[in-house]
Amino acid sequence: MPLTLTHICTTYNYANLLPEHLEGVRIQSHRPERVVVSDDASPGDTAEAIEKACEGYADAEVIVRTENIGTSRHVNLLCNDIDTDTYIAMSADDTLVDPEFYADALKLLEQDPTLVAVWGLHQNMDEQGRLLAPRRIDSADPQTRISAQEMRTALAYDMIVSSVCVVVR
């Protein structure tokens, strides 16, 4: 049975970036079973802008918090409500550009039940939207294996592992 996927998008004052973010989800060859867009109590008319951005994405679940709780707690609360096999949690200021990312990540996770996360290439952009050079790691092996304990330590204590583009089981 194929793995299912929830896409979580968090935002705080990024409603203007949401259309591009959702376009990155829309172009995926594998459609996520759930798309959740959640605002962390942005000021002003952000809630209306989010609703408008999601109009073209009929199955998006929109959550607008009335109290700001911060990014980490916001993501943690949303992850507690996941009912699919896998998830990706991104901020509205990040965009998927590879239309095969979900399909490729899920395929790797299905092929190897010991994998718990698949990262994609993350590239920063400048203010004009041009891609900046990615950090390169010299390796002939396209996969890097990190033990579960190393990963937990890196995420929970050191915060050195970027989670911008990662599908998690």
mmCIF file with all atom_site columns, N, CA, C and O in Angstrom, residues 6 8 10 34 36 61 63 65 69 71-84 86-89:
data_model
loop_
_atom_site.group_PDB
_atom_site.id
_atom_site.type_symbol
_atom_site.label_atom_id
_atom_site.label_alt_id
_atom_site.label_comp_id
_atom_site.label_asym_id
_atom_site.label_entity_id
_atom_site.label_seq_id
_atom_site.pdbx_PDB_ins_code
_atom_site.Cartn_x
_atom_site.Cartn_y
_atom_site.Cartn_z
_atom_site.occupancy
_atom_site.B_iso_or_equiv
_atom_site.pdbx_formal_charge
_atom_site.auth_seq_id
_atom_site.auth_comp_id
_atom_site.auth_asym_id
_atom_site.auth_atom_id
_atom_site.pdbx_PDB_model_num
ATOM 1   N N  . THR A 1 6  ? 0.971  14.271 4.306  1.00 0.00 ? 6  THR A N  1
ATOM 2   C CA . THR A 1 6  ? 0.368  15.542 4.690  1.00 0.00 ? 6  THR A CA 1
ATOM 3   C C  . THR A 1 6  ? 1.391  16.637 4.448  1.00 0.00 ? 6  THR A C  1
ATOM 4   O O  . THR A 1 6  ? 2.548  16.510 4.848  1.00 0.00 ? 6  THR A O  1
ATOM 5   N N  . ILE A 1 8  ? 2.229  20.381 5.440  1.00 0.00 ? 8  ILE A N  1
ATOM 6   C CA . ILE A 1 8  ? 1.907  21.442 6.393  1.00 0.00 ? 8  ILE A CA 1
ATOM 7   C C  . ILE A 1 8  ? 2.659  22.695 5.981  1.00 0.00 ? 8  ILE A C  1
ATOM 8   O O  . ILE A 1 8  ? 3.873  22.654 5.767  1.00 0.00 ? 8  ILE A O  1
ATOM 9   N N  . THR A 1 10 ? 3.261  26.511 7.432  1.00 0.00 ? 10 THR A N  1
ATOM 10  C CA . THR A 1 10 ? 3.043  27.491 8.488  1.00 0.00 ? 10 THR A CA 1
ATOM 11  C C  . THR A 1 10 ? 3.409  28.871 7.968  1.00 0.00 ? 10 THR A C  1
ATOM 12  O O  . THR A 1 10 ? 4.269  29.014 7.088  1.00 0.00 ? 10 THR A O  1
ATOM 13  N N  . ARG A 1 34 ? -3.353 15.425 2.305  1.00 0.00 ? 34 ARG A N  1
ATOM 14  C CA . ARG A 1 34 ? -3.814 16.588 3.076  1.00 0.00 ? 34 ARG A CA 1
ATOM 15  C C  . ARG A 1 34 ? -2.865 17.753 2.845  1.00 0.00 ? 34 ARG A C  1
ATOM 16  O O  . ARG A 1 34 ? -1.656 17.566 2.765  1.00 0.00 ? 34 ARG A O  1
ATOM 17  N N  . VAL A 1 36 ? -2.371 21.432 4.786  1.00 0.00 ? 36 VAL A N  1
ATOM 18  C CA . VAL A 1 36 ? -2.794 22.256 5.915  1.00 0.00 ? 36 VAL A CA 1
ATOM 19  C C  . VAL A 1 36 ? -1.998 23.562 5.869  1.00 0.00 ? 36 VAL A C  1
ATOM 20  O O  . VAL A 1 36 ? -0.769 23.537 5.836  1.00 0.00 ? 36 VAL A O  1
ATOM 21  N N  . GLU A 1 61 ? -6.774 22.840 4.023  1.00 0.00 ? 61 GLU A N  1
ATOM 22  C CA . GLU A 1 61 ? -7.380 23.121 5.327  1.00 0.00 ? 61 GLU A CA 1
ATOM 23  C C  . GLU A 1 61 ? -6.697 24.368 5.871  1.00 0.00 ? 61 GLU A C  1
ATOM 24  O O  . GLU A 1 61 ? -5.485 24.387 6.039  1.00 0.00 ? 61 GLU A O  1
ATOM 25  N N  . ILE A 1 63 ? -6.106 27.086 8.857  1.00 0.00 ? 63 ILE A N  1
ATOM 26  C CA . ILE A 1 63 ? -6.195 27.317 10.296 1.00 0.00 ? 63 ILE A CA 1
ATOM 27  C C  . ILE A 1 63 ? -5.620 28.701 10.562 1.00 0.00 ? 63 ILE A C  1
ATOM 28  O O  . ILE A 1 63 ? -4.514 29.007 10.113 1.00 0.00 ? 63 ILE A O  1
ATOM 29  N N  . ARG A 1 65 ? -4.719 30.921 13.752 1.00 0.00 ? 65 ARG A N  1
ATOM 30  C CA . ARG A 1 65 ? -4.605 30.993 15.207 1.00 0.00 ? 65 ARG A CA 1
ATOM 31  C C  . ARG A 1 65 ? -4.896 32.415 15.669 1.00 0.00 ? 65 ARG A C  1
ATOM 32  O O  . ARG A 1 65 ? -4.556 33.377 14.990 1.00 0.00 ? 65 ARG A O  1
ATOM 33  N N  . ILE A 1 69 ? 2.035  31.610 19.041 1.00 0.00 ? 69 ILE A N  1
ATOM 34  C CA . ILE A 1 69 ? 2.714  30.653 19.923 1.00 0.00 ? 69 ILE A CA 1
ATOM 35  C C  . ILE A 1 69 ? 4.144  30.361 19.485 1.00 0.00 ? 69 ILE A C  1
ATOM 36  O O  . ILE A 1 69 ? 4.823  29.564 20.116 1.00 0.00 ? 69 ILE A O  1
ATOM 37  N N  . THR A 1 71 ? 7.093  29.589 16.175 1.00 0.00 ? 71 THR A N  1
ATOM 38  C CA . THR A 1 71 ? 7.252  28.597 15.111 1.00 0.00 ? 71 THR A CA 1
ATOM 39  C C  . THR A 1 71 ? 7.340  27.164 15.616 1.00 0.00 ? 71 THR A C  1
ATOM 40  O O  . THR A 1 71 ? 6.614  26.289 15.138 1.00 0.00 ? 71 THR A O  1
ATOM 41  N N  . SER A 1 72 ? 8.224  26.894 16.563 1.00 0.00 ? 72 SER A N  1
ATOM 42  C CA . SER A 1 72 ? 8.416  25.505 17.011 1.00 0.00 ? 72 SER A CA 1
ATOM 43  C C  . SER A 1 72 ? 7.144  24.907 17.583 1.00 0.00 ? 72 SER A C  1
ATOM 44  O O  . SER A 1 72 ? 6.751  23.792 17.222 1.00 0.00 ? 72 SER A O  1
ATOM 45  N N  . ARG A 1 73 ? 6.490  25.632 18.467 1.00 0.00 ? 73 ARG A N  1
ATOM 46  C CA . ARG A 1 73 ? 5.254  25.117 19.078 1.00 0.00 ? 73 ARG A CA 1
ATOM 47  C C  . ARG A 1 73 ? 4.155  24.983 18.030 1.00 0.00 ? 73 ARG A C  1
ATOM 48  O O  . ARG A 1 73 ? 3.380  24.018 18.048 1.00 0.00 ? 73 ARG A O  1
ATOM 49  N N  . HIS A 1 74 ? 4.096  25.932 17.114 1.00 0.00 ? 74 HIS A N  1
ATOM 50  C CA . HIS A 1 74 ? 3.098  25.909 16.043 1.00 0.00 ? 74 HIS A CA 1
ATOM 51  C C  . HIS A 1 74 ? 3.245  24.632 15.211 1.00 0.00 ? 74 HIS A C  1
ATOM 52  O O  . HIS A 1 74 ? 2.279  23.902 14.988 1.00 0.00 ? 74 HIS A O  1
ATOM 53  N N  . VAL A 1 75 ? 4.470  24.355 14.774 1.00 0.00 ? 75 VAL A N  1
ATOM 54  C CA . VAL A 1 75 ? 4.718  23.150 13.973 1.00 0.00 ? 75 VAL A CA 1
ATOM 55  C C  . VAL A 1 75 ? 4.432  21.898 14.795 1.00 0.00 ? 75 VAL A C  1
ATOM 56  O O  . VAL A 1 75 ? 3.797  20.950 14.307 1.00 0.00 ? 75 VAL A O  1
ATOM 57  N N  . ASN A 1 76 ? 4.865  21.867 16.040 1.00 0.00 ? 76 ASN A N  1
ATOM 58  C CA . ASN A 1 76 ? 4.625  20.692 16.892 1.00 0.00 ? 76 ASN A CA 1
ATOM 59  C C  . ASN A 1 76 ? 3.137  20.401 17.049 1.00 0.00 ? 76 ASN A C  1
ATOM 60  O O  . ASN A 1 76 ? 2.707  19.243 16.961 1.00 0.00 ? 76 ASN A O  1
ATOM 61  N N  . LEU A 1 77 ? 2.340  21.426 17.280 1.00 0.00 ? 77 LEU A N  1
ATOM 62  C CA . LEU A 1 77 ? 0.889  21.215 17.417 1.00 0.00 ? 77 LEU A CA 1
ATOM 63  C C  . LEU A 1 77 ? 0.284  20.655 16.136 1.00 0.00 ? 77 LEU A C  1
ATOM 64  O O  . LEU A 1 77 ? -0.550 19.745 16.176 1.00 0.00 ? 77 LEU A O  1
ATOM 65  N N  . LEU A 1 78 ? 0.712  21.172 15.003 1.00 0.00 ? 78 LEU A N  1
ATOM 66  C CA . LEU A 1 78 ? 0.183  20.688 13.722 1.00 0.00 ? 78 LEU A CA 1
ATOM 67  C C  . LEU A 1 78 ? 0.622  19.246 13.467 1.00 0.00 ? 78 LEU A C  1
ATOM 68  O O  . LEU A 1 78 ? -0.157 18.432 12.967 1.00 0.00 ? 78 LEU A O  1
ATOM 69  N N  . CYS A 1 79 ? 1.852  18.922 13.811 1.00 0.00 ? 79 CYS A N  1
ATOM 70  C CA . CYS A 1 79 ? 2.345  17.554 13.606 1.00 0.00 ? 79 CYS A CA 1
ATOM 71  C C  . CYS A 1 79 ? 1.616  16.549 14.490 1.00 0.00 ? 79 CYS A C  1
ATOM 72  O O  . CYS A 1 79 ? 1.472  15.389 14.126 1.00 0.00 ? 79 CYS A O  1
ATOM 73  N N  . ASN A 1 80 ? 1.136  16.984 15.631 1.00 0.00 ? 80 ASN A N  1
ATOM 74  C CA . ASN A 1 80 ? 0.369  16.095 16.511 1.00 0.00 ? 80 ASN A CA 1
ATOM 75  C C  . ASN A 1 80 ? -0.952 15.678 15.901 1.00 0.00 ? 80 ASN A C  1
ATOM 76  O O  . ASN A 1 80 ? -1.559 14.705 16.343 1.00 0.00 ? 80 ASN A O  1
ATOM 77  N N  . ASP A 1 81 ? -1.412 16.409 14.888 1.00 0.00 ? 81 ASP A N  1
ATOM 78  C CA . ASP A 1 81 ? -2.710 16.141 14.272 1.00 0.00 ? 81 ASP A CA 1
ATOM 79  C C  . ASP A 1 81 ? -2.590 15.402 12.933 1.00 0.00 ? 81 ASP A C  1
ATOM 80  O O  . ASP A 1 81 ? -3.549 15.293 12.192 1.00 0.00 ? 81 ASP A O  1
ATOM 81  N N  . ILE A 1 82 ? -1.422 14.886 12.632 1.00 0.00 ? 82 ILE A N  1
ATOM 82  C CA . ILE A 1 82 ? -1.214 14.209 11.350 1.00 0.00 ? 82 ILE A CA 1
ATOM 83  C C  . ILE A 1 82 ? -1.789 12.800 11.398 1.00 0.00 ? 82 ILE A C  1
ATOM 84  O O  . ILE A 1 82 ? -1.552 12.058 12.344 1.00 0.00 ? 82 ILE A O  1
ATOM 85  N N  . ASP A 1 83 ? -2.547 12.455 10.358 1.00 0.00 ? 83 ASP A N  1
ATOM 86  C CA . ASP A 1 83 ? -3.136 11.119 10.295 1.00 0.00 ? 83 ASP A CA 1
ATOM 87  C C  . ASP A 1 83 ? -2.689 10.359 9.042  1.00 0.00 ? 83 ASP A C  1
ATOM 88  O O  . ASP A 1 83 ? -3.300 9.377  8.655  1.00 0.00 ? 83 ASP A O  1
ATOM 89  N N  . THR A 1 84 ? -1.602 10.823 8.424  1.00 0.00 ? 84 THR A N  1
ATOM 90  C CA . THR A 1 84 ? -1.041 10.136 7.263  1.00 0.00 ? 84 THR A CA 1
ATOM 91  C C  . THR A 1 84 ? 0.271  9.463  7.678  1.00 0.00 ? 84 THR A C  1
ATOM 92  O O  . THR A 1 84 ? 0.780  9.688  8.768  1.00 0.00 ? 84 THR A O  1
ATOM 93  N N  . THR A 1 86 ? 3.274  9.929  6.370  1.00 0.00 ? 86 THR A N  1
ATOM 94  C CA . THR A 1 86 ? 4.413  10.837 6.299  1.00 0.00 ? 86 THR A CA 1
ATOM 95  C C  . THR A 1 86 ? 3.915  12.276 6.293  1.00 0.00 ? 86 THR A C  1
ATOM 96  O O  . THR A 1 86 ? 2.725  12.537 6.085  1.00 0.00 ? 86 THR A O  1
ATOM 97  N N  . TYR A 1 87 ? 4.859  13.199 6.513  1.00 0.00 ? 87 TYR A N  1
ATOM 98  C CA . TYR A 1 87 ? 4.508  14.613 6.436  1.00 0.00 ? 87 TYR A CA 1
ATOM 99  C C  . TYR A 1 87 ? 5.715  15.431 6.011  1.00 0.00 ? 87 TYR A C  1
ATOM 100 O O  . TYR A 1 87 ? 6.860  14.988 6.092  1.00 0.00 ? 87 TYR A O  1
ATOM 101 N N  . ILE A 1 88 ? 5.426  16.623 5.549  1.00 0.00 ? 88 ILE A N  1
ATOM 102 C CA . ILE A 1 88 ? 6.436  17.640 5.297  1.00 0.00 ? 88 ILE A CA 1
ATOM 103 C C  . ILE A 1 88 ? 5.894  18.923 5.917  1.00 0.00 ? 88 ILE A C  1
ATOM 104 O O  . ILE A 1 88 ? 4.719  19.243 5.744  1.00 0.00 ? 88 ILE A O  1
ATOM 105 N N  . ALA A 1 89 ? 6.709  19.601 6.694  1.00 0.00 ? 89 ALA A N  1
ATOM 106 C CA . ALA A 1 89 ? 6.307  20.865 7.326  1.00 0.00 ? 89 ALA A CA 1
ATOM 107 C C  . ALA A 1 89 ? 7.227  21.954 6.808  1.00 0.00 ? 89 ALA A C  1
ATOM 108 O O  . ALA A 1 89 ? 8.435  21.909 7.029  1.00 0.00 ? 89 ALA A O  1
#
